[in-house]
Short mmCIF file of C-alpha atoms in Angstrom, two decimals:
data_model
loop_
_atom_site.label_atom_id
_atom_site.label_comp_id
_atom_site.label_asym_id
_atom_site.label_seq_id
_atom_site.Cartn_x
_atom_site.Cartn_y
_atom_site.Cartn_z
CA MET Z 726 45.22 12.35 14.13
CA GLN Z 727 44.24 10.23 17.08
CA ALA Z 728 44.80 11.02 20.82
CA PRO Z 729 47.42 8.42 22.53
CA ARG Z 730 45.10 5.58 24.09
CA ASP Z 731 46.55 6.23 27.37
CA ALA Z 732 45.87 10.11 27.55
CA PRO Z 733 43.88 11.37 30.58
CA LEU Z 734 40.33 11.15 30.60
CA ASP Z 735 38.59 14.55 30.92
CA LEU Z 736 35.24 13.81 32.39
CA SER Z 737 34.04 17.49 32.33
CA VAL Z 738 33.27 16.56 28.75
CA LEU Z 739 29.93 14.58 30.03
CA ASP Z 740 28.57 18.36 30.29
CA TYR Z 741 28.32 18.50 26.82
CA VAL Z 742 25.91 15.82 26.80
CA ASP Z 743 22.34 16.68 26.90
CA HIS Z 744 21.36 12.71 28.23
CA PRO Z 745 21.92 12.19 32.17
CA VAL Z 746 25.48 10.43 32.56
CA PHE Z 747 27.79 9.51 35.40
CA ALA Z 748 30.79 7.96 36.19
CA VAL Z 749 31.76 5.32 38.61
CA ARG Z 750 35.12 3.94 39.32
CA LYS Z 751 36.43 1.68 42.12
CA GLN Z 752 38.54 2.65 45.15
CA ASP Z 753 39.73 0.12 47.81
CA GLY Z 754 37.48 -2.27 46.01
CA VAL Z 755 34.19 0.07 46.63
CA PRO Z 756 32.42 1.69 43.30
CA TYR Z 757 31.91 5.48 43.97
CA PHE Z 758 30.55 8.04 41.64
CA ILE Z 759 33.57 10.24 40.58
CA GLU Z 760 31.51 12.62 37.99
CA ILE Z 761 28.12 13.59 37.05
CA ASN Z 762 26.84 15.53 34.45
CA GLU Z 763 24.31 18.86 34.87
CA ALA Z 764 21.63 16.76 32.98
CA ALA Z 765 21.83 13.72 35.60
CA CYS Z 766 22.06 16.58 38.19
CA HIS Z 767 18.73 17.84 36.96
CA LEU Z 768 16.99 14.71 36.46
CA LEU Z 769 18.00 13.48 40.12
CA GLY Z 770 17.30 16.70 41.75
CA ARG Z 771 21.02 16.95 43.33
CA SER Z 772 24.13 18.98 42.90
CA ARG Z 773 27.41 17.81 41.74
CA ASP Z 774 28.83 17.91 45.13
CA ASP Z 775 25.86 15.65 46.62
CA VAL Z 776 26.57 13.02 44.54
CA VAL Z 777 30.52 12.69 43.49
CA GLY Z 778 32.39 10.62 46.26
CA GLN Z 779 29.36 8.90 47.40
CA THR Z 780 28.26 5.12 46.84
CA ALA Z 781 24.96 4.02 45.22
CA GLU Z 782 24.15 2.69 48.89
CA THR Z 783 24.59 5.93 50.36
CA LEU Z 784 23.17 7.77 47.83
CA PHE Z 785 19.93 5.62 47.32
CA PRO Z 786 19.06 4.26 50.77
CA GLY Z 787 17.32 0.90 50.73
CA MET Z 788 16.94 -2.05 48.22
CA LEU Z 789 17.40 0.27 45.54
CA GLY Z 790 20.94 1.41 46.41
CA THR Z 791 21.80 -1.92 47.42
CA ALA Z 792 20.70 -3.42 44.02
CA LEU Z 793 22.90 -0.50 42.04
CA HIS Z 794 25.94 -0.84 44.55
CA SER Z 795 26.10 -4.47 43.49
CA THR Z 796 25.50 -4.08 39.74
CA PHE Z 797 28.34 -1.33 39.78
CA GLY Z 798 30.80 -3.42 41.41
CA GLN Z 799 29.71 -6.63 39.16
CA THR Z 800 29.95 -4.72 35.90
CA LEU Z 801 33.43 -3.32 36.38
CA GLU Z 802 34.51 -6.82 37.49
CA THR Z 803 33.01 -8.77 34.66
CA GLY Z 804 33.73 -5.84 31.82
CA VAL Z 805 30.01 -6.53 30.60
CA THR Z 806 27.41 -3.86 29.73
CA SER Z 807 24.43 -3.77 31.92
CA VAL Z 808 21.18 -2.62 31.45
CA GLU Z 809 18.49 -2.67 34.33
CA GLU Z 810 14.95 -1.09 35.08
CA HIS Z 811 14.17 0.54 38.56
CA GLU Z 812 11.65 2.59 40.32
CA LEU Z 813 13.21 5.59 41.15
CA SER Z 814 11.89 8.72 43.58
CA LEU Z 815 12.16 11.84 41.11
CA GLN Z 816 10.93 15.25 42.21
CA GLY Z 817 8.63 13.54 44.61
CA ALA Z 818 7.07 11.06 42.04
CA ASP Z 819 7.93 7.28 41.63
CA CYS Z 820 8.99 6.83 38.10
CA LEU Z 821 10.74 3.99 36.09
CA VAL Z 822 14.23 4.66 34.53
CA ARG Z 823 16.26 2.66 32.69
CA ILE Z 824 20.10 2.79 33.76
CA SER Z 825 22.72 1.70 31.28
CA LEU Z 826 26.15 0.89 32.39
CA LYS Z 827 29.18 0.33 29.84
CA PRO Z 828 32.79 -0.38 31.17
CA LEU Z 829 35.34 1.73 29.84
CA ASN Z 830 38.79 -0.16 28.53
CA LYS Z 831 41.49 1.66 30.26
CA PRO Z 832 45.26 0.99 30.46
CA PRO Z 833 46.23 -2.01 32.89
CA ASN Z 834 47.76 0.13 35.24
CA GLU Z 835 44.58 2.33 35.70
CA THR Z 836 41.41 1.48 37.65
CA PRO Z 837 38.67 0.56 35.30
CA LEU Z 838 35.96 3.18 34.92
CA LEU Z 839 32.22 2.79 34.53
CA ILE Z 840 30.07 5.27 32.28
CA GLY Z 841 26.19 5.12 33.07
CA SER Z 842 23.47 6.69 31.47
CA ILE Z 843 19.83 7.22 32.79
CA ALA Z 844 16.53 7.26 30.95
CA ASN Z 845 13.26 8.41 32.54
CA LEU Z 846 10.62 5.66 31.08
CA SER Z 847 7.85 7.45 32.55
CA GLY Z 848 5.91 8.47 29.69
CA THR Z 849 6.50 4.91 28.33
CA GLN Z 850 5.13 3.26 31.27
CA ILE Z 851 2.13 5.53 31.21
CA ILE Z 852 1.45 4.69 27.75
CA ARG Z 853 1.96 0.97 28.71
CA ASN Z 854 -0.51 1.07 31.77
CA MET Z 855 -3.17 3.08 29.73
CA ARG Z 856 -2.94 0.42 27.10
CA SER Z 857 -3.13 -2.39 29.60
CA ALA Z 858 -6.29 -0.49 31.06
CA ALA Z 859 -7.89 -0.02 27.70
CA GLU Z 860 -7.32 -3.67 26.85
CA THR Z 861 -8.89 -4.78 30.42
CA VAL Z 862 -12.02 -2.41 30.00
CA ALA Z 863 -12.37 -3.73 26.56
CA GLY Z 864 -12.43 -7.28 27.34
CA GLU Z 865 -14.92 -6.91 30.24
CA MET Z 866 -16.97 -4.88 27.79
CA GLU Z 867 -16.95 -7.88 25.30
CA GLN Z 868 -17.90 -10.26 28.23
CA PHE Z 869 -20.90 -7.71 29.39
CA ILE Z 870 -21.89 -7.65 25.75
CA ASN Z 871 -21.73 -11.72 25.21
CA LEU Z 872 -23.49 -12.14 28.54
CA ALA Z 873 -26.32 -9.54 27.87
CA ALA Z 874 -27.01 -10.88 24.41
CA HIS Z 875 -27.33 -14.26 25.91
CA ASP Z 876 -29.64 -13.06 28.38
CA LEU Z 877 -32.20 -11.26 25.68
CA ARG Z 878 -32.59 -14.37 23.41
CA SER Z 879 -34.90 -16.17 25.90
CA PRO Z 880 -37.38 -13.03 26.14
CA MET Z 881 -37.19 -12.26 22.31
CA GLN Z 882 -37.85 -16.03 21.70
CA GLN Z 883 -41.09 -15.55 24.39
CA VAL Z 884 -42.40 -12.33 21.98
CA LYS Z 885 -42.16 -14.69 19.22
CA GLN Z 886 -44.15 -17.49 21.04
CA VAL Z 887 -46.56 -15.19 22.22
CA ALA Z 888 -47.26 -13.67 18.90
CA ALA Z 889 -47.89 -17.20 17.44
CA LEU Z 890 -50.16 -17.88 20.62
CA LEU Z 891 -52.22 -14.94 19.84
CA ARG Z 892 -52.57 -15.93 16.04
CA ARG Z 893 -53.92 -19.13 17.06
CA ASP Z 894 -57.71 -19.50 16.63
CA PHE Z 895 -57.63 -15.75 16.38
CA VAL Z 896 -60.57 -14.60 14.18
CA ASP Z 897 -60.17 -11.14 11.75
CA MET Z 898 -62.49 -8.51 12.63
CA GLY Z 899 -60.94 -6.41 9.91
CA ASP Z 900 -59.67 -3.90 12.80
CA GLY Z 901 -56.17 -4.35 12.18
CA LYS Z 902 -55.34 -6.55 15.31
CA VAL Z 903 -53.73 -9.35 12.65
CA GLU Z 904 -51.34 -6.53 11.44
CA LEU Z 905 -50.18 -5.95 15.12
CA ILE Z 906 -49.44 -9.41 15.59
CA ASP Z 907 -47.58 -9.75 12.15
CA LEU Z 908 -45.80 -6.65 13.79
CA LEU Z 909 -44.99 -8.02 16.93
CA GLU Z 910 -43.51 -11.25 15.40
CA LYS Z 911 -41.44 -9.36 12.91
CA LEU Z 912 -39.64 -7.24 15.81
CA GLY Z 913 -39.23 -10.23 17.64
CA GLU Z 914 -37.38 -11.66 14.42
CA SER Z 915 -35.50 -8.49 13.94
CA ALA Z 916 -34.47 -8.65 17.90
CA MET Z 917 -33.40 -12.13 17.72
CA GLY Z 918 -31.32 -11.20 14.34
CA LEU Z 919 -29.49 -8.42 16.09
CA ILE Z 920 -28.84 -10.38 19.09
CA GLY Z 921 -27.40 -12.98 16.79
CA ASP Z 922 -25.03 -10.66 15.16
CA VAL Z 923 -23.75 -9.10 18.70
CA LEU Z 924 -23.14 -13.17 20.02
CA SER Z 925 -21.24 -13.42 16.76
CA GLN Z 926 -18.58 -10.57 17.20
CA ALA Z 927 -18.13 -11.47 20.58
CA GLN Z 928 -17.38 -14.91 19.34
CA ALA Z 929 -14.71 -13.34 17.14
CA ALA Z 930 -12.92 -12.20 20.22
CA GLU Z 931 -13.40 -15.29 22.52
CA VAL Z 932 -12.90 -18.43 20.49
CA PRO Z 933 -9.64 -19.97 20.79
CA ARG Z 934 -7.28 -20.79 18.33
CA THR Z 935 -7.09 -24.42 17.67
CA GLU Z 936 -6.03 -26.91 15.04
CA GLU Z 937 -7.38 -30.41 14.76
CA ASN Z 938 -8.22 -33.07 11.86
CA PHE Z 939 -11.66 -33.35 10.90
CA ASP Z 940 -14.34 -34.52 8.56
CA PHE Z 941 -15.56 -31.18 6.47
CA GLY Z 942 -18.88 -33.34 5.23
CA ALA Z 943 -19.49 -34.52 9.06
CA LEU Z 944 -19.35 -30.78 9.97
CA MET Z 945 -21.68 -29.19 7.29
CA GLU Z 946 -23.96 -31.90 8.59
CA GLU Z 947 -23.75 -30.14 11.82
CA VAL Z 948 -24.31 -26.68 10.20
CA ILE Z 949 -27.50 -27.67 7.94
CA GLY Z 950 -28.99 -29.77 10.71
CA LEU Z 951 -28.92 -26.41 13.24
CA LEU Z 952 -30.23 -23.86 10.08
CA ASP Z 953 -32.15 -25.99 7.96
CA PRO Z 954 -33.80 -29.07 9.69
CA SER Z 955 -36.63 -29.61 7.54
CA ARG Z 956 -34.75 -29.71 4.42
CA GLN Z 957 -36.49 -26.80 2.85
CA HIS Z 958 -33.20 -25.84 0.42
CA ILE Z 959 -30.86 -27.46 -1.69
CA ILE Z 960 -27.16 -27.47 -0.19
CA ARG Z 961 -24.39 -29.13 -1.81
CA TYR Z 962 -21.04 -29.33 -0.46
CA GLU Z 963 -17.74 -31.32 -0.86
CA THR Z 964 -16.52 -33.95 1.53
CA ALA Z 965 -13.21 -34.09 2.49
CA MET Z 966 -10.80 -34.45 5.73
CA MET Z 967 -8.57 -31.38 6.67
CA ASP Z 968 -6.37 -30.10 9.19
CA THR Z 969 -7.70 -26.50 10.38
CA ASP Z 970 -9.22 -24.39 13.12
CA ARG Z 971 -12.67 -26.52 13.40
CA VAL Z 972 -14.26 -24.44 15.83
CA ALA Z 973 -13.62 -21.33 13.57
CA THR Z 974 -14.63 -23.16 10.33
CA GLN Z 975 -17.96 -24.23 11.89
CA ILE Z 976 -18.97 -20.70 13.23
CA ILE Z 977 -18.08 -18.96 10.05
CA LEU Z 978 -20.00 -21.52 7.95
CA ARG Z 979 -23.09 -21.22 10.14
CA ASN Z 980 -22.93 -17.29 10.06
CA LEU Z 981 -22.27 -16.89 6.05
CA ILE Z 982 -25.08 -20.12 5.38
CA ASP Z 983 -27.79 -18.64 7.92
CA ASN Z 984 -27.31 -15.33 6.00
CA ALA Z 985 -27.57 -16.82 2.65
CA ILE Z 986 -31.06 -18.52 3.93
CA LYS Z 987 -32.07 -15.21 5.76
CA TYR Z 988 -31.91 -13.48 2.51
CA ALA Z 989 -32.86 -15.78 0.11
CA ALA Z 990 -36.62 -14.63 0.47
CA CYS Z 991 -38.26 -14.25 -2.95
CA GLU Z 992 -39.66 -10.89 -4.15
CA PRO Z 993 -43.37 -10.21 -3.88
CA ASP Z 994 -43.91 -10.67 -7.59
CA GLU Z 995 -41.66 -13.90 -7.84
CA THR Z 996 -42.89 -17.66 -7.47
CA TYR Z 997 -41.25 -19.72 -4.55
CA ALA Z 998 -37.87 -21.12 -5.97
CA PRO Z 999 -35.62 -23.17 -2.97
CA LEU Z 1000 -32.67 -21.79 -2.41
CA VAL Z 1001 -29.55 -23.48 -4.01
CA LEU Z 1002 -26.57 -23.39 -2.17
CA LYS Z 1003 -22.90 -24.86 -2.99
CA VAL Z 1004 -20.26 -25.35 -0.76
CA SER Z 1005 -16.51 -25.99 -2.23
CA VAL Z 1006 -13.12 -26.36 -0.85
CA ASP Z 1007 -9.96 -26.11 -2.35
CA GLN Z 1008 -6.07 -26.21 -0.96
CA HIS Z 1009 -4.63 -22.52 -1.48
CA ARG Z 1010 -1.07 -22.72 -1.62
CA ASN Z 1011 0.45 -25.29 0.57
CA ASP Z 1012 -1.01 -23.61 4.07
CA MET Z 1013 -4.26 -21.97 3.28
CA ILE Z 1014 -7.71 -23.88 2.87
CA ALA Z 1015 -10.06 -21.49 0.37
CA PHE Z 1016 -13.54 -22.05 1.13
CA SER Z 1017 -16.46 -21.15 -1.36
CA ILE Z 1018 -20.21 -20.53 -0.67
CA LYS Z 1019 -22.11 -19.86 -3.90
CA ASP Z 1020 -25.86 -19.37 -4.15
CA ASN Z 1021 -28.70 -18.37 -6.23
CA GLY Z 1022 -30.57 -15.77 -3.68
CA ASN Z 1023 -31.05 -12.12 -3.96
CA GLY Z 1024 -27.18 -11.30 -3.64
CA PHE Z 1025 -25.75 -8.42 -1.82
CA THR Z 1026 -26.79 -4.72 -2.42
CA ALA Z 1027 -24.32 -2.13 -3.22
CA ARG Z 1028 -24.75 -0.58 -0.22
CA ALA Z 1029 -23.99 -4.09 1.84
CA LEU Z 1030 -20.64 -4.35 -0.35
CA LYS Z 1031 -19.48 -1.11 0.50
CA TYR Z 1032 -20.36 -1.45 4.23
CA LEU Z 1033 -18.42 -4.62 4.09
CA LYS Z 1034 -15.45 -3.07 2.65
CA ASP Z 1035 -15.21 -0.11 4.71
CA GLY Z 1036 -15.92 -2.14 7.64
CA GLN Z 1037 -17.29 0.45 9.74
CA LEU Z 1038 -19.95 -0.22 12.22
CA LYS Z 1039 -23.31 1.91 12.27
CA THR Z 1040 -26.78 2.22 13.50
CA GLY Z 1041 -28.98 -0.42 12.24
CA SER Z 1042 -26.39 -2.30 9.88
CA GLY Z 1043 -26.04 -5.37 11.80
CA PHE Z 1044 -22.12 -6.87 12.16
CA GLY Z 1045 -22.62 -10.30 11.83
CA LEU Z 1046 -20.28 -10.42 8.72
CA LEU Z 1047 -18.02 -8.11 10.34
CA GLY Z 1048 -17.66 -10.43 13.04
CA VAL Z 1049 -17.10 -13.01 10.90
CA ARG Z 1050 -14.01 -11.26 8.89
CA ARG Z 1051 -12.63 -10.24 12.25
CA LEU Z 1052 -12.69 -13.84 13.44
CA LEU Z 1053 -10.75 -14.84 10.21
CA HIS Z 1054 -8.65 -11.72 10.61
CA THR Z 1055 -7.27 -13.26 13.91
CA ARG Z 1056 -6.36 -16.37 12.13
CA GLY Z 1057 -4.55 -14.84 9.41
CA GLY Z 1058 -7.39 -15.62 6.85
CA GLU Z 1059 -9.53 -13.23 4.60
CA LEU Z 1060 -13.23 -12.77 3.70
CA LEU Z 1061 -14.16 -11.97 -0.20
CA VAL Z 1062 -17.87 -11.45 -1.30
CA ALA Z 1063 -19.14 -10.65 -4.75
CA HIS Z 1064 -22.05 -11.25 -7.02
CA THR Z 1065 -22.24 -14.04 -9.26
CA GLU Z 1066 -21.54 -13.53 -13.04
CA ASN Z 1067 -25.26 -13.74 -13.84
CA GLY Z 1068 -26.53 -11.34 -11.29
CA ARG Z 1069 -28.64 -13.58 -9.40
CA GLY Z 1070 -27.17 -14.61 -5.86
CA ALA Z 1071 -23.86 -14.22 -4.39
CA ILE Z 1072 -20.55 -15.88 -4.01
CA VAL Z 1073 -18.66 -15.70 -0.51
CA LYS Z 1074 -15.02 -16.93 -0.40
CA PHE Z 1075 -12.98 -17.19 2.74
CA MET Z 1076 -9.45 -18.59 3.68
CA LEU Z 1077 -7.93 -20.19 6.73
CA PRO Z 1078 -4.63 -21.63 7.53
CA GLY Z 1079 -4.91 -25.33 6.97
CA ARG Z 1080 -4.28 -28.45 4.78
CA ILE Z 1081 -6.76 -30.72 2.87
CA GLY Z 1082 -6.17 -34.34 3.11
CA SER Z 1083 -8.09 -36.84 1.22
CA SER Z 1084 -11.15 -35.80 -0.41
CA GLY Z 1085 -14.62 -37.31 -1.18
CA LYS Z 1086 -17.41 -36.61 -3.79
CA SER Z 1087 -19.71 -33.85 -3.57
CA LYS Z 1088 -23.20 -34.57 -1.78
CA ASP Z 1089 -26.49 -33.09 -2.08
CA VAL Z 1090 -28.90 -31.93 0.88
CA ALA Z 1091 -32.21 -31.35 -0.16
#
C-alpha cells in the first residue's frame, strides 16, 4: 500500500543515505538549507547546526556561494534538474565536486523542495591531470626524438662519405685497413637505417589525417624516383585515381618498398638477380582500399614475423614496420605480412579508408 502523496516528508531519512545529501527550500523567496545528512557533514567538515538555516552565500563566501545561491533559486523556480561542477575547499584542500540538484514535486500548497547531492571528483580530476601530463610528456619526447633523428642524419651521412674518401686511391697493404674502412661504412649504413626507423615512428604520430583525390601512378613514380633512382630493380604498379590519405599512403609505400629493396640482396652463393616487385590496388568493400606489395626477395624470417605480430620494441630489432603499422592503425587501417606461396619473397598488404576511381593499366619501371 502506497503512502498518500501529501504525507509529511521526514527528512531525517537522509541520514540513512551513505552519499552526501542536503535539502533546500525557499523562505520569503530566499533558498535556505533545511537539512543535511551525516555523510555531507563529514565531507564538508561542518555540523548540522552550522548548515541548517544558512544560505549558500553565507555558508560559502565568495563567487562559489553566489553561484550556488543563484542555481538553487533558479532550480526551485524552473523545476528542472541541474548538475554543476565546482571547486570546493574540503578539509583544507581544493577539490573538484559535482553538485546535482533535483526538485521534489510537492502539493501546490507547499513550498517546493530541492534535494541536492555532492560527489567528490578529486580522484577523477587527479587521473585527468595525470593523463594530460603524460600525453604532454609523450608528445614532447616524440618531438625531441624526431628532431634528434634529423640532426643525427648529417653526421652519419658524413661517416659514409669519409669511408668513401678513404677507399679512394687506397692501396691495400694486406694489414686489415680495408676491412676497417668497410666496417666504418657498414656502421654508417646501420646507423642511417636506425635513424630512418626512428623518423618513421615519429611520423606515425605527427602526420595529420587528410583525404584528397590523387593519381596513384604519379605517387609511385615519386617513391621509385627516391628509392631506386638508377632503376636497378623491376617495379610494376597499377595506375588509378583514388580518394584517400595521400601523405600516409606515400609514407607507408616508401617504407615498405625501401624494406623490400634493402633486404633483397642475394646470398653469398647466389648469382645476382634483380628485385621484381609488384604493387597492386583494389577496392575492399565500399570504404577501404587494399594495397598489395609482392616481391621475389628473401622474405621475412620467422623471428621477424613473430616480432611484427607481438609488436614489442626490443633492442636492436628496429621498428620501421611497427611505425607503419601504428600509422595505419591511427587511420583505421591494418597491416598484414606473409611469405609467397613458393616461399621466395614476401607479400605485404595494407588497407586504408578510401575509394578507387578510374583505373588504368599496369606499368613496369625497370
